[in-house]
mmCIF file of C-alpha atoms in Angstrom:
data_model
loop_
_atom_site.group_PDB
_atom_site.id
_atom_site.type_symbol
_atom_site.label_atom_id
_atom_site.label_comp_id
_atom_site.label_asym_id
_atom_site.label_seq_id
_atom_site.Cartn_x
_atom_site.Cartn_y
_atom_site.Cartn_z
ATOM 1 C CA GLN A 1 0.220 0.028 -0.037
ATOM 2 C CA VAL A 2 1.138 3.548 -0.780
ATOM 3 C CA ARG A 3 2.855 5.229 2.371
ATOM 4 C CA LEU A 4 4.336 8.504 2.847
ATOM 5 C CA VAL A 5 6.481 8.796 6.252
ATOM 6 C CA GLN A 6 7.421 12.334 7.303
ATOM 7 C CA SER A 7 10.028 13.156 9.502
ATOM 8 C CA GLY A 8 9.508 14.280 13.172
ATOM 9 C CA ALA A 9 8.459 17.806 14.757
ATOM 10 C CA GLU A 10 11.200 20.503 14.581
ATOM 11 C CA VAL A 11 11.511 23.724 16.515
ATOM 12 C CA ARG A 12 13.414 26.705 15.082
ATOM 13 C CA ARG A 13 14.232 30.225 15.799
ATOM 14 C CA PRO A 14 12.990 32.847 13.701
ATOM 15 C CA GLY A 15 15.177 33.441 10.596
ATOM 16 C CA ALA A 16 16.375 29.799 10.662
ATOM 17 C CA SER A 17 15.631 27.190 8.191
ATOM 18 C CA VAL A 18 13.725 23.673 8.280
ATOM 19 C CA LYS A 19 14.155 20.688 6.102
ATOM 20 C CA VAL A 20 11.376 18.073 6.359
ATOM 21 C CA SER A 21 11.341 14.920 4.709
ATOM 22 C CA CYS A 22 8.776 12.478 2.997
ATOM 23 C CA LYS A 23 9.768 8.861 2.585
ATOM 24 C CA ALA A 24 7.481 7.297 -0.178
ATOM 25 C CA SER A 25 6.783 3.525 -0.529
ATOM 26 C CA GLY A 26 4.416 1.350 -1.975
ATOM 27 C CA TYR A 27 4.127 2.681 -5.705
ATOM 28 C CA THR A 28 6.545 3.451 -8.306
ATOM 29 C CA PHE A 29 8.195 6.811 -7.235
ATOM 30 C CA SER A 30 8.538 8.353 -10.611
ATOM 31 C CA ASP A 31 4.680 7.810 -11.275
ATOM 32 C CA SER A 32 3.376 10.676 -8.836
ATOM 33 C CA HIS A 33 4.194 14.244 -8.328
ATOM 34 C CA ILE A 34 4.498 14.916 -4.742
ATOM 35 C CA HIS A 35 3.401 18.149 -3.197
ATOM 36 C CA TRP A 36 3.855 19.988 0.073
ATOM 37 C CA VAL A 37 0.579 21.627 1.848
ATOM 38 C CA ARG A 38 0.743 23.332 5.297
ATOM 39 C CA GLN A 39 -1.945 24.054 7.916
ATOM 40 C CA ALA A 40 -0.958 26.848 10.525
ATOM 41 C CA PRO A 41 -3.130 26.741 13.770
ATOM 42 C CA GLY A 42 -6.690 27.431 13.378
ATOM 43 C CA GLN A 43 -6.143 28.333 9.590
ATOM 44 C CA GLY A 44 -6.905 26.437 6.438
ATOM 45 C CA LEU A 45 -4.787 24.424 4.096
ATOM 46 C CA GLU A 46 -2.388 25.993 1.866
ATOM 47 C CA TRP A 47 -0.522 24.584 -0.942
ATOM 48 C CA MET A 48 3.222 25.355 -1.050
ATOM 49 C CA GLY A 49 4.644 23.554 -4.216
ATOM 50 C CA TRP A 50 5.207 20.573 -6.113
ATOM 51 C CA ILE A 51 8.164 18.148 -7.458
ATOM 52 C CA ASN A 52 8.421 15.821 -10.305
ATOM 53 C CA PRO A 53 10.420 12.985 -8.894
ATOM 54 C CA ASN A 54 11.337 11.790 -12.214
ATOM 55 C CA SER A 55 12.669 15.131 -13.666
ATOM 56 C CA GLY A 56 13.534 17.078 -10.417
ATOM 57 C CA GLY A 57 10.996 19.814 -11.984
ATOM 58 C CA THR A 58 9.554 22.035 -9.534
ATOM 59 C CA LYS A 59 6.731 24.621 -8.993
ATOM 60 C CA TYR A 60 6.185 26.694 -6.053
ATOM 61 C CA ALA A 61 3.445 28.906 -4.879
ATOM 62 C CA GLN A 62 4.098 32.593 -5.235
ATOM 63 C CA ASN A 63 3.824 33.050 -1.433
ATOM 64 C CA PHE A 64 6.836 31.032 -0.785
ATOM 65 C CA GLN A 65 9.037 31.885 -3.924
ATOM 66 C CA GLY A 66 12.429 32.581 -2.937
ATOM 67 C CA ARG A 67 12.088 30.838 0.468
ATOM 68 C CA ILE A 68 11.332 27.192 -0.592
ATOM 69 C CA THR A 69 13.154 24.370 -2.187
ATOM 70 C CA VAL A 70 12.075 21.080 -2.816
ATOM 71 C CA THR A 71 14.293 18.284 -3.793
ATOM 72 C CA ARG A 72 14.207 14.474 -3.890
ATOM 73 C CA ASP A 73 16.440 11.505 -3.763
ATOM 74 C CA THR A 74 15.303 8.788 -6.146
ATOM 75 C CA SER A 75 17.960 6.361 -4.695
ATOM 76 C CA ILE A 76 15.730 6.335 -1.324
ATOM 77 C CA THR A 77 12.508 7.549 -2.774
ATOM 78 C CA THR A 78 12.569 10.520 -0.452
ATOM 79 C CA VAL A 79 11.450 14.062 -0.973
ATOM 80 C CA TYR A 80 12.769 17.045 1.049
ATOM 81 C CA MET A 81 11.050 20.323 1.582
ATOM 82 C CA GLU A 82 13.228 23.316 2.748
ATOM 83 C CA LEU A 83 11.818 26.559 4.058
ATOM 84 C CA ASN A 84 14.375 29.446 4.781
ATOM 85 C CA SER A 85 14.035 32.521 6.814
ATOM 86 C CA LEU A 86 11.447 31.026 9.079
ATOM 87 C CA ARG A 87 8.839 33.478 10.699
ATOM 88 C CA SER A 88 6.583 32.975 13.473
ATOM 89 C CA ASP A 89 3.770 32.608 11.299
ATOM 90 C CA ASP A 90 5.334 29.565 9.741
ATOM 91 C CA THR A 91 4.427 27.672 12.570
ATOM 92 C CA ALA A 92 2.385 24.962 11.055
ATOM 93 C CA VAL A 93 2.013 21.305 10.336
ATOM 94 C CA TYR A 94 3.406 20.502 7.075
ATOM 95 C CA TYR A 95 1.977 17.717 4.837
ATOM 96 C CA CYS A 96 3.374 15.800 1.770
ATOM 97 C CA ALA A 97 0.971 14.423 -0.723
ATOM 98 C CA THR A 98 0.895 12.509 -3.866
ATOM 99 C CA VAL A 99 -0.864 13.296 -7.380
ATOM 100 C CA SER A 100 -0.813 10.296 -9.159
ATOM 101 C CA GLY A 101 -0.110 10.341 -12.797
ATOM 102 C CA GLY A 102 -3.081 11.241 -15.110
ATOM 103 C CA TYR A 103 -5.091 12.643 -12.195
ATOM 104 C CA TRP A 104 -5.244 16.108 -10.569
ATOM 105 C CA HIS A 105 -6.036 15.394 -7.117
ATOM 106 C CA PHE A 106 -4.198 14.788 -3.824
ATOM 107 C CA ASP A 107 -4.769 11.264 -3.136
ATOM 108 C CA TYR A 108 -2.216 10.017 -0.406
ATOM 109 C CA TRP A 109 -1.013 12.071 2.463
ATOM 110 C CA GLY A 110 1.869 12.033 4.837
ATOM 111 C CA GLN A 111 1.126 11.938 8.639
ATOM 112 C CA GLY A 112 2.275 15.553 8.958
ATOM 113 C CA THR A 113 5.325 17.331 10.529
ATOM 114 C CA LEU A 114 4.888 20.150 13.104
ATOM 115 C CA VAL A 115 7.088 22.945 12.856
ATOM 116 C CA THR A 116 7.327 25.417 15.424
ATOM 117 C CA VAL A 117 9.042 28.851 15.084
ATOM 118 C CA SER A 118 9.450 30.472 18.374
ATOM 119 C CA SER A 119 12.226 32.571 19.909
ATOM 120 C CA GLN B 1 -5.791 36.048 -9.350
ATOM 121 C CA SER B 2 -7.513 32.800 -9.254
ATOM 122 C CA ALA B 3 -9.258 31.910 -5.800
ATOM 123 C CA LEU B 4 -11.867 29.335 -4.280
ATOM 124 C CA THR B 5 -14.513 30.635 -1.976
ATOM 125 C CA GLN B 6 -16.374 28.470 0.580
ATOM 126 C CA PRO B 7 -18.749 29.458 3.333
ATOM 127 C CA ALA B 8 -17.197 29.464 6.908
ATOM 128 C CA SER B 9 -19.778 27.305 8.522
ATOM 129 C CA VAL B 10 -22.709 25.020 7.939
ATOM 130 C CA SER B 11 -24.685 23.174 10.258
ATOM 131 C CA GLY B 12 -27.346 20.393 10.154
ATOM 132 C CA SER B 13 -28.801 17.936 12.539
ATOM 133 C CA PRO B 14 -28.397 14.194 12.272
ATOM 134 C CA GLY B 15 -30.117 12.565 9.361
ATOM 135 C CA GLN B 16 -30.553 15.873 7.289
ATOM 136 C CA SER B 17 -28.619 16.714 4.194
ATOM 137 C CA ILE B 18 -26.345 19.725 3.887
ATOM 138 C CA THR B 19 -24.633 21.258 0.768
ATOM 139 C CA ILE B 20 -21.141 23.156 0.850
ATOM 140 C CA SER B 21 -20.424 25.198 -1.890
ATOM 141 C CA CYS B 22 -17.128 25.978 -3.604
ATOM 142 C CA THR B 23 -17.160 29.037 -5.955
ATOM 143 C CA GLY B 24 -13.954 29.686 -8.392
ATOM 144 C CA THR B 25 -12.983 33.065 -9.658
ATOM 145 C CA GLY B 26 -10.349 33.701 -12.203
ATOM 146 C CA SER B 27 -10.354 32.589 -15.842
ATOM 147 C CA ASP B 28 -8.370 29.426 -15.541
ATOM 148 C CA LEU B 29 -10.036 27.571 -12.890
ATOM 149 C CA PHE B 30 -12.502 24.521 -13.187
ATOM 150 C CA GLY B 31 -11.834 24.315 -17.023
ATOM 151 C CA TYR B 32 -10.934 20.800 -16.674
ATOM 152 C CA ASN B 33 -13.392 19.714 -14.060
ATOM 153 C CA TYR B 34 -10.677 18.841 -11.672
ATOM 154 C CA VAL B 35 -12.341 19.718 -8.361
ATOM 155 C CA SER B 36 -11.993 17.726 -5.249
ATOM 156 C CA TRP B 37 -12.933 17.754 -1.628
ATOM 157 C CA PHE B 38 -11.221 16.866 1.667
ATOM 158 C CA GLN B 39 -12.442 16.188 5.260
ATOM 159 C CA VAL B 40 -10.127 17.247 7.868
ATOM 160 C CA HIS B 41 -10.544 16.348 11.433
ATOM 161 C CA PRO B 42 -8.619 17.969 14.241
ATOM 162 C CA GLY B 43 -4.866 16.579 14.403
ATOM 163 C CA LYS B 44 -5.655 14.322 11.327
ATOM 164 C CA ALA B 45 -4.196 14.587 7.829
ATOM 165 C CA PRO B 46 -6.825 15.677 5.048
ATOM 166 C CA LYS B 47 -8.883 12.639 3.601
ATOM 167 C CA LEU B 48 -9.900 12.525 -0.039
ATOM 168 C CA MET B 49 -13.768 12.355 -0.318
ATOM 169 C CA ILE B 50 -14.409 13.437 -3.849
ATOM 170 C CA TYR B 51 -12.183 13.912 -6.934
ATOM 171 C CA GLU B 52 -13.012 15.150 -10.291
ATOM 172 C CA VAL B 53 -16.193 16.891 -9.449
ATOM 173 C CA SER B 54 -18.273 13.770 -8.531
ATOM 174 C CA ASN B 55 -16.175 10.733 -8.200
ATOM 175 C CA ARG B 56 -15.718 8.936 -4.691
ATOM 176 C CA PRO B 57 -12.584 7.020 -3.905
ATOM 177 C CA SER B 58 -12.919 3.553 -2.898
ATOM 178 C CA GLY B 59 -14.218 3.237 0.932
ATOM 179 C CA VAL B 60 -15.774 6.771 1.261
ATOM 180 C CA SER B 61 -19.472 6.651 2.110
ATOM 181 C CA ASN B 62 -22.232 6.998 -0.841
ATOM 182 C CA ARG B 63 -23.570 9.690 1.684
ATOM 183 C CA PHE B 64 -21.072 12.138 -0.035
ATOM 184 C CA SER B 65 -21.780 13.239 -3.398
ATOM 185 C CA GLY B 66 -20.394 15.930 -5.516
ATOM 186 C CA SER B 67 -21.428 18.286 -8.408
ATOM 187 C CA LYS B 68 -20.753 21.437 -10.522
ATOM 188 C CA SER B 69 -22.575 24.213 -12.113
ATOM 189 C CA GLY B 70 -20.754 26.793 -14.028
ATOM 190 C CA ASN B 71 -18.039 28.013 -11.437
ATOM 191 C CA THR B 72 -19.555 26.539 -8.294
ATOM 192 C CA ALA B 73 -18.971 23.287 -6.948
ATOM 193 C CA SER B 74 -20.672 21.552 -4.369
ATOM 194 C CA LEU B 75 -20.200 18.843 -1.832
ATOM 195 C CA THR B 76 -23.561 17.105 -0.486
ATOM 196 C CA ILE B 77 -23.452 15.114 2.604
ATOM 197 C CA SER B 78 -26.655 13.173 3.095
ATOM 198 C CA GLY B 79 -27.997 11.477 6.262
ATOM 199 C CA LEU B 80 -25.649 13.478 8.549
ATOM 200 C CA GLN B 81 -23.850 11.674 11.197
ATOM 201 C CA ALA B 82 -21.887 12.843 14.239
ATOM 202 C CA GLU B 83 -18.686 11.748 12.707
ATOM 203 C CA ASP B 84 -19.137 13.813 9.547
ATOM 204 C CA GLU B 85 -18.455 16.921 11.865
ATOM 205 C CA ALA B 86 -15.055 18.230 10.524
ATOM 206 C CA ASP B 87 -13.744 20.692 8.227
ATOM 207 C CA TYR B 88 -14.064 20.614 4.342
ATOM 208 C CA TYR B 89 -11.833 22.084 1.738
ATOM 209 C CA CYS B 90 -12.276 22.028 -2.032
ATOM 210 C CA SER B 91 -9.269 22.158 -4.300
ATOM 211 C CA SER B 92 -8.644 22.848 -7.881
ATOM 212 C CA HIS B 93 -5.725 23.912 -9.996
ATOM 213 C CA THR B 94 -4.981 26.533 -12.594
ATOM 214 C CA SER B 95 -3.542 26.134 -16.310
ATOM 215 C CA ASP B 96 -0.156 27.179 -14.735
ATOM 216 C CA ILE B 97 -0.335 24.002 -12.575
ATOM 217 C CA ILE B 98 -0.693 25.795 -9.377
ATOM 218 C CA TRP B 99 -3.065 24.444 -6.868
ATOM 219 C CA LEU B 100 -5.514 26.139 -4.762
ATOM 220 C CA PHE B 101 -7.634 25.363 -1.751
ATOM 221 C CA GLY B 102 -10.748 27.062 -0.544
ATOM 222 C CA GLY B 103 -10.728 28.670 2.787
ATOM 223 C CA GLY B 104 -12.616 25.520 4.484
ATOM 224 C CA THR B 105 -15.872 25.123 5.716
ATOM 225 C CA ARG B 106 -16.679 24.097 9.331
ATOM 226 C CA LEU B 107 -19.534 21.584 9.528
ATOM 227 C CA THR B 108 -21.383 21.345 12.927
ATOM 228 C CA VAL B 109 -23.640 18.337 13.522
ATOM 229 C CA LEU B 110 -26.290 19.775 15.984
#
């Protein structure tokens, strides 16, 4: 079965960076784009960007341009999301999710990673 | 700038039906009928309930249904149950392959 397993909770100071991982299994890694979505406390879902694991090509939401980098390591079927210049309003649960080839919806989700930004 | 707009809250009594709307603005949304709906319980990852406007994934109750008219998509839940109380989000994407979520609708089962 498809599984997306994310790294554990992180605490960072304002201005620091965080890198969250998403280990994929149970399907052909190159067959699905992997997206990142976050949810701040009491707020809605916010789409951040995606990566094509096959080509490494990426697309980011305008709100995160210049601060986000999504990469992948095909040898270990893992995708990484790095967010720089953290602010307190980046405190959120970060999710990875797949969009299977030929489809246009998020079908499988990771368990989420809480990132807390606090001085 | 494309956007998806949902009501902040809806409510209904057990056994009743409710409908949550999702209105798209912007010239390149909904053009391909790729609207999906997610259920989010507190502290849990989103769960796909409807995709491509009206398709239900395996395992999702047939009490959940989706439709679309013009630039407004709708999620209907019939025979409301206590466990349906959650936040619901619609989602779609633009021709630039930018994904969007609606602001979310809090469903309260009275």
